[in-house]
Coordinates of N, CA and C and ligand atoms in Angstrom, one line a residue:
M1 N 25.5 -18.3 -3.3 CA 25.3 -18.0 -1.8 C 24.3 -18.9 -1.2
D2 N 24.6 -19.3 0.0 CA 23.8 -20.2 0.7 C 23.3 -19.6 2.1
F3 N 22.1 -19.5 2.3 CA 21.5 -18.9 3.5 C 20.9 -19.9 4.4
T4 N 21.1 -21.2 4.2 CA 20.4 -22.3 4.9 C 20.7 -22.3 6.4
D5 N 21.9 -21.7 6.8 CA 22.2 -21.7 8.2 C 21.7 -20.4 8.9
Q6 N 21.1 -19.5 8.2 CA 20.7 -18.3 8.8 C 19.3 -18.4 9.3
R7 N 19.1 -18.2 10.6 CA 17.8 -18.1 11.2 C 17.8 -17.3 12.4
L8 N 16.6 -16.6 12.6 CA 16.4 -15.8 13.8 C 15.3 -16.4 14.6
S9 N 15.3 -16.2 15.9 CA 14.2 -16.5 16.7 C 13.4 -15.2 16.9
Y10 N 12.1 -15.2 16.6 CA 11.3 -14.0 16.8 C 10.6 -14.0 18.1
E11 N 10.9 -13.0 18.9 CA 10.4 -13.1 20.3 C 10.0 -11.7 20.8
K12 N 9.6 -10.8 19.9 CA 9.3 -9.4 20.3 C 7.9 -9.2 20.7
G13 N 7.0 -10.1 20.4 CA 5.6 -9.8 20.8 C 4.7 -11.0 20.7
V14 N 3.4 -10.8 21.1 CA 2.4 -11.9 20.9 C 1.1 -11.3 20.4
L15 N 0.3 -12.1 19.7 CA -1.0 -11.7 19.2 C -2.0 -12.6 19.7
D16 N -2.8 -12.1 20.6 CA -3.8 -13.0 21.3 C -5.2 -12.7 20.8
Q17 N -5.8 -13.7 20.3 CA -7.2 -13.6 19.7 C -8.2 -13.0 20.7
Q18 N -8.0 -13.3 22.0 CA -9.0 -12.8 23.0 C -8.9 -11.3 23.2
S19 N -7.7 -10.7 22.9 CA -7.6 -9.3 23.3 C -7.5 -8.4 22.1
I20 N -7.8 -8.9 20.9 CA -7.7 -8.0 19.7 C -9.0 -7.2 19.6
P21 N -9.0 -6.0 18.9 CA -10.2 -5.2 18.7 C -11.1 -5.9 17.7
A22 N -12.4 -5.5 17.8 CA -13.4 -6.0 16.9 C -13.1 -5.6 15.5
S23 N -12.6 -4.4 15.3 CA -12.3 -3.9 14.0 C -10.8 -4.0 13.7
P24 N -10.5 -4.6 12.5 CA -9.1 -4.7 12.1 C -8.5 -3.3 11.9
F25 N -9.3 -2.3 11.6 CA -8.7 -1.0 11.3 C -8.0 -0.4 12.5
E26 N -8.6 -0.7 13.7 CA -7.9 -0.3 14.9 C -6.6 -0.9 15.1
L27 N -6.5 -2.2 14.8 CA -5.2 -3.0 14.9 C -4.2 -2.5 13.9
L28 N -4.7 -2.3 12.7 CA -3.9 -1.8 11.6 C -3.2 -0.4 12.0
K29 N -4.1 0.5 12.5 CA -3.6 1.8 12.9 C -2.6 1.6 14.0
G30 N -2.9 0.8 15.0 CA -2.1 0.5 16.1 C -0.7 0.0 15.7
W31 N -0.7 -0.9 14.8 CA 0.6 -1.5 14.4 C 1.4 -0.5 13.6
I32 N 0.8 0.4 12.8 CA 1.5 1.4 12.1 C 2.1 2.4 13.1
S33 N 1.3 2.7 14.1 CA 1.8 3.6 15.2 C 3.0 3.0 15.9
D34 N 2.9 1.7 16.2 CA 4.0 1.0 16.8 C 5.3 1.1 15.9
A35 N 5.1 0.8 14.6 CA 6.2 0.8 13.7 C 6.8 2.2 13.6
T36 N 6.0 3.3 13.7 CA 6.5 4.6 13.7 C 7.3 4.9 15.0
E37 N 6.8 4.4 16.1 CA 7.5 4.6 17.4 C 8.9 3.9 17.4
Q38 N 8.9 2.7 16.7 CA 10.1 2.0 16.6 C 11.1 2.5 15.5
Q39 N 10.7 3.7 15.0 CA 11.5 4.4 14.0 C 11.7 3.6 12.7
V40 N 10.7 2.8 12.4 CA 10.8 2.1 11.1 C 10.7 3.2 10.0
Q41 N 11.6 3.2 9.0 CA 11.5 4.2 8.0 C 10.3 3.9 7.0
E42 N 9.5 4.9 6.8 CA 8.3 4.7 5.9 C 7.5 3.4 6.2
P43 N 7.0 3.4 7.4 CA 6.2 2.2 7.8 C 4.9 2.0 6.9
Y44 N 4.6 3.1 6.2 CA 3.4 3.1 5.3 C 3.8 2.6 3.9
A45 N 5.0 2.1 3.7 CA 5.4 1.6 2.4 C 4.9 0.1 2.4
M46 N 4.3 -0.2 1.3 CA 3.7 -1.6 1.2 C 3.9 -2.2 -0.2
S47 N 4.0 -3.5 -0.2 CA 4.2 -4.2 -1.4 C 2.8 -4.5 -2.0
L48 N 2.6 -4.1 -3.2 CA 1.3 -4.3 -3.9 C 1.4 -5.3 -5.0
A49 N 0.6 -6.4 -4.8 CA 0.6 -7.5 -5.9 C -0.6 -7.4 -6.7
T50 N -0.4 -7.4 -8.0 CA -1.6 -7.3 -8.9 C -1.4 -8.5 -9.9
C51 N -2.5 -8.8 -10.6 CA -2.4 -9.8 -11.7 C -3.4 -9.5 -12.8
G52 N -2.9 -9.2 -14.0 CA -3.8 -8.8 -15.1 C -4.3 -10.1 -15.8
A53 N -4.8 -9.8 -17.0 CA -5.4 -10.9 -17.7 C -4.4 -12.0 -18.2
D54 N -3.1 -11.6 -18.2 CA -2.1 -12.6 -18.6 C -1.8 -13.6 -17.5
N55 N -2.4 -13.4 -16.3 CA -2.3 -14.4 -15.2 C -0.9 -14.4 -14.6
K56 N -0.1 -13.3 -14.9 CA 1.3 -13.2 -14.4 C 1.3 -12.2 -13.2
P57 N 1.5 -12.6 -12.0 CA 1.5 -11.6 -10.9 C 2.7 -10.7 -11.0
S58 N 2.5 -9.4 -10.5 CA 3.5 -8.5 -10.4 C 3.5 -7.8 -9.1
V59 N 4.6 -7.5 -8.5 CA 4.6 -6.9 -7.2 C 5.6 -5.7 -7.2
R60 N 5.2 -4.7 -6.5 CA 6.1 -3.5 -6.3 C 5.7 -2.7 -5.1
I61 N 6.6 -1.9 -4.6 CA 6.3 -1.0 -3.4 C 5.5 0.2 -3.9
V62 N 4.5 0.5 -3.1 CA 3.8 1.9 -3.2 C 3.6 2.4 -1.8
L63 N 3.4 3.7 -1.7 CA 3.2 4.3 -0.4 C 1.7 4.4 0.0
M64 N 1.3 3.8 1.1 CA 0.0 4.0 1.6 C -0.1 5.5 2.0
R65 N -1.1 6.2 1.5 CA -1.3 7.6 1.8 C -2.5 7.9 2.8
E66 N -3.4 6.9 2.9 CA -4.5 7.1 3.8 C -5.1 5.8 4.2
I67 N -5.5 5.7 5.5 CA -6.4 4.6 5.9 C -7.8 5.1 6.0
T68 N -8.7 4.7 5.2 CA -10.1 5.2 5.2 C -10.9 4.3 6.1
E69 N -12.2 4.4 6.1 CA -13.1 3.5 6.9 C -13.3 2.2 6.2
T70 N -12.8 2.1 5.0 CA -13.1 0.8 4.2 C -11.8 0.2 3.7
G71 N -10.7 0.9 3.6 CA -9.5 0.4 3.1 C -8.3 1.3 3.1
V72 N -7.4 1.0 2.2 CA -6.2 1.9 2.2 C -6.0 2.5 0.8
V73 N -5.4 3.7 0.8 CA -5.3 4.4 -0.5 C -3.8 4.6 -0.9
F74 N -3.5 4.5 -2.1 CA -2.2 4.9 -2.7 C -2.4 5.6 -4.0
Y75 N -1.3 6.3 -4.4 CA -1.4 7.1 -5.6 C -0.4 6.6 -6.7
T76 N -0.8 6.7 -7.9 CA 0.0 6.2 -9.0 C -0.4 6.7 -10.3
N77 N 0.2 6.2 -11.4 CA -0.2 6.5 -12.7 C -1.2 5.4 -13.2
Y78 N -2.3 5.9 -13.6 CA -3.4 4.9 -14.0 C -3.0 4.1 -15.3
E79 N -2.0 4.7 -16.0 CA -1.7 4.0 -17.3 C -0.4 3.1 -17.1
S80 N 0.1 3.0 -15.9 CA 1.3 2.2 -15.6 C 0.9 0.7 -15.8
A81 N 1.9 -0.1 -15.6 CA 1.7 -1.6 -15.7 C 0.7 -2.0 -14.7
K82 N 0.9 -1.5 -13.4 CA -0.1 -1.9 -12.4 C -1.5 -1.4 -12.7
G83 N -1.6 -0.2 -13.3 CA -2.9 0.4 -13.7 C -3.6 -0.5 -14.7
Q84 N -2.8 -1.1 -15.6 CA -3.4 -2.0 -16.6 C -3.8 -3.3 -16.0
D85 N -3.0 -3.8 -15.0 CA -3.4 -5.0 -14.3 C -4.7 -4.8 -13.6
I86 N -4.8 -3.6 -12.9 CA -6.0 -3.4 -12.1 C -7.3 -3.2 -13.0
A87 N -7.1 -2.6 -14.2 CA -8.2 -2.4 -15.1 C -8.7 -3.8 -15.5
E88 N -7.8 -4.8 -15.6 CA -8.2 -6.1 -16.1 C -8.7 -7.0 -15.0
N89 N -8.2 -6.7 -13.8 CA -8.5 -7.6 -12.6 C -8.4 -6.8 -11.3
P90 N -9.5 -6.4 -10.7 CA -9.4 -5.5 -9.5 C -8.9 -6.2 -8.2
N91 N -8.8 -7.5 -8.3 CA -8.3 -8.2 -7.1 C -6.8 -8.0 -6.8
A92 N -6.5 -7.7 -5.6 CA -5.1 -7.4 -5.3 C -4.7 -7.8 -3.9
E93 N -3.5 -7.8 -3.6 CA -3.0 -8.0 -2.2 C -1.9 -7.0 -1.9
V94 N -1.9 -6.7 -0.7 CA -0.9 -5.7 -0.2 C -0.2 -6.3 1.0
L95 N 1.1 -6.0 1.2 CA 1.9 -6.6 2.3 C 2.7 -5.5 2.9
F96 N 2.7 -5.5 4.2 CA 3.6 -4.7 5.0 C 4.5 -5.6 5.8
F97 N 5.8 -5.3 5.9 CA 6.7 -6.1 6.7 C 7.6 -5.2 7.5
W98 N 7.6 -5.3 8.8 CA 8.4 -4.5 9.6 C 9.3 -5.4 10.5
H99 N 10.5 -5.6 10.0 CA 11.4 -6.5 10.7 C 11.7 -6.1 12.2
E100 N 11.7 -4.8 12.4 CA 12.0 -4.2 13.7 C 10.9 -4.7 14.7
L101 N 9.7 -5.1 14.3 CA 8.7 -5.5 15.2 C 8.3 -7.0 15.0
E102 N 9.0 -7.6 14.0 CA 8.7 -9.0 13.6 C 7.3 -9.2 13.3
R103 N 6.8 -8.3 12.5 CA 5.4 -8.2 12.1 C 5.1 -8.1 10.6
Q104 N 4.1 -8.8 10.2 CA 3.7 -8.7 8.8 C 2.2 -8.5 8.8
I105 N 1.7 -7.7 7.9 CA 0.3 -7.5 7.7 C 0.0 -7.8 6.2
R106 N -1.0 -8.6 6.0 CA -1.4 -8.9 4.6 C -2.8 -8.6 4.3
I107 N -3.1 -7.8 3.3 CA -4.4 -7.3 3.0 C -4.8 -7.9 1.7
S108 N -6.1 -8.4 1.6 CA -6.6 -8.8 0.3 C -7.9 -8.1 0.1
G109 N -8.1 -7.6 -1.2 CA -9.3 -6.9 -1.4 C -9.4 -6.5 -2.9
S110 N -10.4 -5.6 -3.1 CA -10.5 -5.2 -4.5 C -10.3 -3.7 -4.7
I111 N -9.7 -3.3 -5.8 CA -9.2 -2.0 -6.0 C -10.1 -1.2 -6.9
A112 N -10.3 0.1 -6.6 CA -11.0 1.0 -7.5 C -10.4 2.4 -7.4
K113 N -10.6 3.1 -8.5 CA -10.1 4.5 -8.5 C -10.9 5.3 -7.4
I114 N -10.2 6.2 -6.8 CA -10.9 7.1 -5.9 C -11.4 8.3 -6.7
D115 N -12.2 9.1 -6.0 CA -12.8 10.3 -6.7 C -11.7 11.2 -7.3
A116 N -11.9 11.7 -8.5 CA -10.9 12.5 -9.2 C -10.6 13.8 -8.4
D117 N -11.7 14.4 -7.8 CA -11.4 15.6 -7.0 C -10.5 15.4 -5.8
K118 N -10.6 14.2 -5.2 CA -9.8 13.9 -4.1 C -8.3 13.7 -4.6
S119 N -8.2 13.1 -5.7 CA -6.8 12.9 -6.3 C -6.2 14.2 -6.6
A120 N -7.0 15.1 -7.2 CA -6.5 16.4 -7.6 C -6.1 17.2 -6.3
M121 N -6.9 17.1 -5.3 CA -6.5 17.8 -4.0 C -5.2 17.3 -3.5
Y122 N -5.0 16.0 -3.6 CA -3.7 15.5 -3.1 C -2.5 15.9 -4.0
F123 N -2.8 15.8 -5.3 CA -1.7 16.2 -6.3 C -1.3 17.6 -6.1
Q124 N -2.2 18.5 -5.8 CA -1.9 19.9 -5.6 C -1.1 20.2 -4.3
K125 N -1.2 19.2 -3.4 CA -0.5 19.4 -2.1 C 0.9 18.9 -2.2
R126 N 1.2 18.1 -3.3 CA 2.6 17.5 -3.4 C 3.6 18.6 -3.7
P127 N 4.9 18.4 -3.4 CA 5.9 19.3 -3.8 C 6.0 19.5 -5.3
H128 N 6.3 20.7 -5.7 CA 6.4 21.1 -7.1 C 7.1 20.0 -8.0
D129 N 8.3 19.6 -7.5 CA 9.1 18.7 -8.2 C 8.4 17.3 -8.4
S130 N 7.7 16.9 -7.4 CA 7.0 15.6 -7.5 C 5.8 15.8 -8.6
Q131 N 5.2 17.0 -8.6 CA 4.1 17.2 -9.6 C 4.7 17.1 -11.0
V132 N 5.9 17.8 -11.2 CA 6.5 17.7 -12.5 C 6.9 16.3 -12.8
G133 N 7.4 15.6 -11.8 CA 7.9 14.2 -12.0 C 6.7 13.3 -12.5
A134 N 5.5 13.6 -12.0 CA 4.4 12.8 -12.5 C 4.1 12.9 -14.0
W135 N 4.4 14.2 -14.5 CA 4.2 14.4 -15.9 C 5.3 13.8 -16.7
V136 N 6.5 13.8 -16.1 CA 7.7 13.2 -16.9 C 7.5 11.7 -17.1
S137 N 6.9 11.1 -16.0 CA 6.8 9.6 -16.0 C 5.5 9.2 -16.7
Q138 N 5.3 9.5 -17.9 CA 4.1 9.2 -18.6 C 4.4 8.6 -20.0
P139 N 4.0 7.4 -20.3 CA 3.4 6.5 -19.4 C 4.3 5.8 -18.5
Q140 N 4.0 5.8 -17.2 CA 4.9 5.1 -16.2 C 4.9 3.6 -16.6
S141 N 6.1 3.1 -16.5 CA 6.4 1.7 -16.9 C 6.7 1.6 -18.4
G142 N 6.5 2.7 -19.2 CA 6.9 2.6 -20.6 C 8.4 2.7 -20.7
E143 N 9.0 2.3 -21.9 CA 10.4 2.4 -22.1 C 10.9 3.8 -22.4
V144 N 12.0 4.2 -21.9 CA 12.6 5.4 -22.3 C 14.0 5.2 -22.8
V145 N 14.5 5.9 -23.9 CA 15.7 5.6 -24.5 C 16.9 5.7 -23.5
N146 N 16.9 6.8 -22.8 CA 18.0 7.0 -21.8 C 17.6 8.0 -20.8
R147 N 18.4 8.2 -19.8 CA 18.1 9.2 -18.7 C 18.1 10.6 -19.2
E148 N 18.9 10.9 -20.2 CA 19.0 12.3 -20.7 C 17.6 12.8 -21.2
V149 N 16.9 11.9 -21.8 CA 15.5 12.2 -22.4 C 14.6 12.6 -21.2
M150 N 14.7 11.8 -20.1 CA 13.9 12.1 -19.0 C 14.2 13.5 -18.4
E151 N 15.6 13.7 -18.3 CA 16.0 15.0 -17.7 C 15.6 16.2 -18.5
Q152 N 15.7 16.0 -19.9 CA 15.3 17.1 -20.8 C 13.8 17.4 -20.6
T153 N 13.0 16.4 -20.5 CA 11.6 16.6 -20.3 C 11.3 17.3 -19.0
F154 N 12.1 16.9 -17.9 CA 11.9 17.5 -16.6 C 12.2 19.0 -16.7
D155 N 13.4 19.3 -17.3 CA 13.8 20.7 -17.4 C 12.8 21.5 -18.2
Q156 N 12.3 20.9 -19.3 CA 11.3 21.7 -20.1 C 10.1 22.0 -19.3
L157 N 9.6 21.0 -18.5 CA 8.4 21.2 -17.7 C 8.7 22.2 -16.6
Q158 N 9.9 22.2 -16.1 CA 10.2 23.2 -15.1 C 10.2 24.7 -15.7
T159 N 10.5 24.8 -17.0 CA 10.5 26.0 -17.7 C 9.0 26.4 -17.9
D160 N 8.2 25.4 -18.3 CA 6.8 25.7 -18.6 C 6.0 26.0 -17.3
Y161 N 6.4 25.3 -16.3 CA 5.7 25.5 -15.0 C 6.7 25.9 -13.9
P162 N 7.2 27.1 -13.9 CA 8.2 27.5 -12.9 C 7.6 27.3 -11.4
E163 N 8.5 27.2 -10.5 CA 8.1 27.1 -9.1 C 7.1 28.2 -8.8
N164 N 6.1 28.0 -8.0 CA 5.1 29.0 -7.6 C 4.0 29.1 -8.7
T165 N 4.1 28.3 -9.8 CA 2.9 28.2 -10.7 C 2.3 26.9 -10.5
Q166 N 1.0 26.8 -10.9 CA 0.3 25.6 -10.7 C 0.5 24.6 -11.8
V167 N 0.9 23.4 -11.4 CA 1.1 22.3 -12.3 C -0.3 21.6 -12.4
P168 N -0.8 21.5 -13.7 CA -2.1 20.8 -13.8 C -2.1 19.4 -13.3
T169 N -3.2 18.9 -12.7 CA -3.3 17.5 -12.3 C -3.5 16.6 -13.5
P170 N -2.6 15.7 -13.7 CA -2.7 14.8 -14.9 C -4.0 13.9 -14.8
E171 N -4.6 13.8 -15.9 CA -5.8 12.9 -15.9 C -5.4 11.4 -15.7
F172 N -4.2 11.1 -16.1 CA -3.7 9.7 -16.0 C -3.1 9.4 -14.6
W173 N -3.3 10.3 -13.7 CA -2.6 10.1 -12.4 C -3.7 10.2 -11.3
G174 N -3.6 9.4 -10.2 CA -4.6 9.5 -9.1 C -4.5 8.4 -8.1
G175 N -5.5 8.4 -7.3 CA -5.5 7.4 -6.2 C -6.3 6.2 -6.5
Y176 N -5.9 5.1 -5.8 CA -6.7 3.9 -5.8 C -7.0 3.5 -4.4
E177 N -8.2 3.0 -4.1 CA -8.4 2.4 -2.8 C -8.6 0.9 -2.9
I178 N -7.9 0.3 -2.0 CA -8.1 -1.2 -1.8 C -9.1 -1.4 -0.7
T179 N -10.3 -1.8 -1.0 CA -11.3 -2.1 0.0 C -10.9 -3.5 0.6
I180 N -10.8 -3.4 1.9 CA -10.2 -4.6 2.6 C -11.3 -5.7 2.8
N181 N -11.1 -6.8 2.2 CA -12.0 -8.0 2.4 C -11.5 -8.9 3.5
E182 N -10.2 -9.0 3.5 CA -9.5 -9.9 4.4 C -8.2 -9.3 4.9
I183 N -7.9 -9.4 6.1 CA -6.6 -8.8 6.6 C -6.0 -9.7 7.6
E184 N -4.7 -10.1 7.4 CA -4.1 -11.0 8.3 C -2.9 -10.3 9.1
F185 N -2.9 -10.5 10.4 CA -1.9 -9.9 11.2 C -1.0 -11.1 11.6
W186 N 0.3 -10.9 11.4 CA 1.3 -12.0 11.7 C 2.3 -11.4 12.7
Q187 N 2.4 -12.2 13.8 CA 3.5 -11.8 14.8 C 4.4 -12.9 14.9
G188 N 5.7 -12.7 14.7 CA 6.7 -13.8 14.8 C 6.8 -14.2 16.2
R189 N 6.9 -15.5 16.4 CA 7.1 -16.1 17.8 C 8.3 -17.1 17.7
A190 N 8.7 -17.5 18.9 CA 9.8 -18.5 19.0 C 9.4 -19.8 18.4
N191 N 10.4 -20.6 18.0 CA 10.2 -22.0 17.6 C 9.2 -22.1 16.4
R192 N 9.1 -21.1 15.6 CA 8.3 -21.1 14.4 C 6.8 -21.2 14.8
M193 N 6.4 -20.9 16.0 CA 5.0 -21.0 16.5 C 4.4 -19.6 16.4
H194 N 4.5 -19.0 15.2 CA 4.0 -17.7 15.0 C 2.5 -17.5 15.2
D195 N 2.1 -16.3 15.5 CA 0.7 -16.0 15.6 C 0.2 -15.4 14.3
R196 N -0.9 -16.0 13.8 CA -1.6 -15.5 12.6 C -3.1 -15.3 12.9
I197 N -3.5 -14.1 12.9 CA -5.0 -13.9 13.0 C -5.5 -13.2 11.8
V198 N -6.6 -13.8 11.2 CA -7.2 -13.2 10.0 C -8.6 -12.7 10.3
Y199 N -8.8 -11.5 9.9 CA -10.2 -10.9 9.9 C -10.8 -11.0 8.5
T200 N -12.0 -11.5 8.5 CA -12.7 -11.6 7.2 C -14.0 -10.7 7.3
R201 N -14.2 -9.9 6.3 CA -15.4 -9.0 6.3 C -16.7 -9.8 6.1
S202 N -17.7 -9.5 6.9 CA -19.0 -10.0 6.5 C -20.0 -8.8 6.7
T203 N -20.6 -8.4 5.6 CA -21.3 -7.2 5.6 C -22.8 -7.4 6.0
D204 N -23.2 -6.8 7.1 CA -24.6 -6.9 7.5 C -25.4 -5.7 7.2
S205 N -26.7 -5.9 6.9 CA -27.5 -4.7 6.7 C -28.0 -4.2 8.0
D206 N -27.9 -2.9 8.2 CA -28.3 -2.2 9.4 C -29.7 -1.7 9.2
N207 N -30.7 -2.7 9.3 CA -32.1 -2.4 9.1 C -32.3 -1.8 7.7
G208 N -31.5 -2.2 6.8 CA -31.7 -1.6 5.4 C -31.2 -0.2 5.2
R209 N -30.7 0.4 6.3 CA -30.2 1.8 6.1 C -28.8 1.9 5.6
N210 N -27.9 1.2 6.3 CA -26.5 1.3 5.9 C -25.9 -0.1 5.8
N211 N -24.9 -0.2 5.1 CA -24.1 -1.5 5.1 C -23.1 -1.3 6.2
V212 N -23.2 -2.1 7.2 CA -22.2 -2.0 8.3 C -21.3 -3.3 8.2
A213 N -20.0 -3.0 8.2 CA -19.1 -4.2 8.2 C -18.9 -4.8 9.5
S214 N -19.1 -6.1 9.6 CA -18.6 -6.7 10.8 C -17.6 -7.8 10.4
W215 N -16.8 -8.2 11.3 CA -15.6 -9.0 11.0 C -15.6 -10.3 11.8
N216 N -15.3 -11.4 11.1 CA -15.1 -12.6 11.7 C -13.5 -12.8 11.9
T217 N -13.1 -13.5 12.9 CA -11.7 -13.7 13.1 C -11.4 -15.2 13.2
K218 N -10.2 -15.6 12.8 CA -9.8 -17.0 13.0 C -8.3 -17.0 13.1
R219 N -7.8 -18.0 13.8 CA -6.3 -18.2 13.9 C -5.9 -19.2 12.8
L220 N -4.8 -18.9 12.2 CA -4.2 -19.9 11.2 C -3.0 -20.5 11.7
L221 N -2.7 -21.7 11.2 CA -1.5 -22.4 11.6 C -0.3 -21.6 10.9
P222 N 0.8 -21.5 11.6 CA 1.9 -20.7 11.0 C 2.6 -21.3 9.8
Ligands
FMN301 C1 9.9 3.1 -1.2 C2 9.2 3.2 -2.6 C3 8.0 3.9 -2.6 C4 7.3 4.0 -3.9 N1 6.1 4.6 -3.9 C5 5.4 4.6 -5.0 C6 4.0 5.1 -5.1 O1 3.5 5.6 -4.1 N2 3.4 5.1 -6.3 C7 3.9 4.6 -7.4 O2 3.3 4.7 -8.4 N3 5.2 4.1 -7.4 C8 5.9 4.0 -6.2 N4 7.1 3.4 -6.2 C9 7.7 2.9 -7.5 C10 7.0 1.5 -7.7 O3 7.6 0.5 -6.8 C11 7.1 1.0 -9.2 O4 8.5 1.0 -9.6 C12 6.3 1.9 -10.1 O5 5.1 2.3 -9.6 C13 6.1 1.2 -11.4 O6 5.4 0.0 -11.2 P1 4.6 -0.8 -12.3 O7 5.5 -0.8 -13.5 O8 4.4 -2.2 -11.8 O9 3.3 -0.1 -12.6 C14 7.8 3.3 -5.0 C15 9.0 2.6 -4.9 C16 9.7 2.5 -3.7 C17 10.9 1.7 -3.6

């Protein structure tokens, strides 16, 4: 297949360095809201790239579950392939792409596990079947002989923990937060003259009391 004749002109928006907010979190939330209004399905789905000690990058989709004051949170199995990568190398990138808005957001930062209590609170809020599913998929990314084995485990767990009973929160499952060090907002423009604005964190000390993040911005060539 040949796609060399396929091209679109991107003309849906502009990104002006003079009128962007001082905090990238405001812009991130604004763009997520715009994507929701445009009826993008799961605008909080993001590609997460990790790279372990083997130096081989891996990428997969995960669901952003929260925007905090410092970064974004997703939940997964700590013993999965991505969990192993993160244990070996906390540096990661995340990417959102919403074709409907001709926008991309790229986040780079370092990943750490969130508080176990917070993970447990979220786990207990999930639908019963998702809770059981987390136990079935252990270790996530491990090989399974066939689908029947998975289904038998699922059925067995449904018997052990019927609907309305509490499924214990697995120790191997929980949230990670990516603390944002750099975040790039990309808005497609006509003639490949796209807008790219990058925010880079510079942490200032607030008279020694708190660490307050301030952000530098710059425009990149498309
Ligand atoms: C739309 C979508 C949402 C997903 N959300 C998650 C998620 O929030 N957490 C997760 O662990 N896997 C999620 N997955 C599955 C991952 O993409 C991946 O297959 C799984 O986490 C195993 O990745 P790994 O082997 O690289 O660790 C999602 C997949 C898709 C397509």
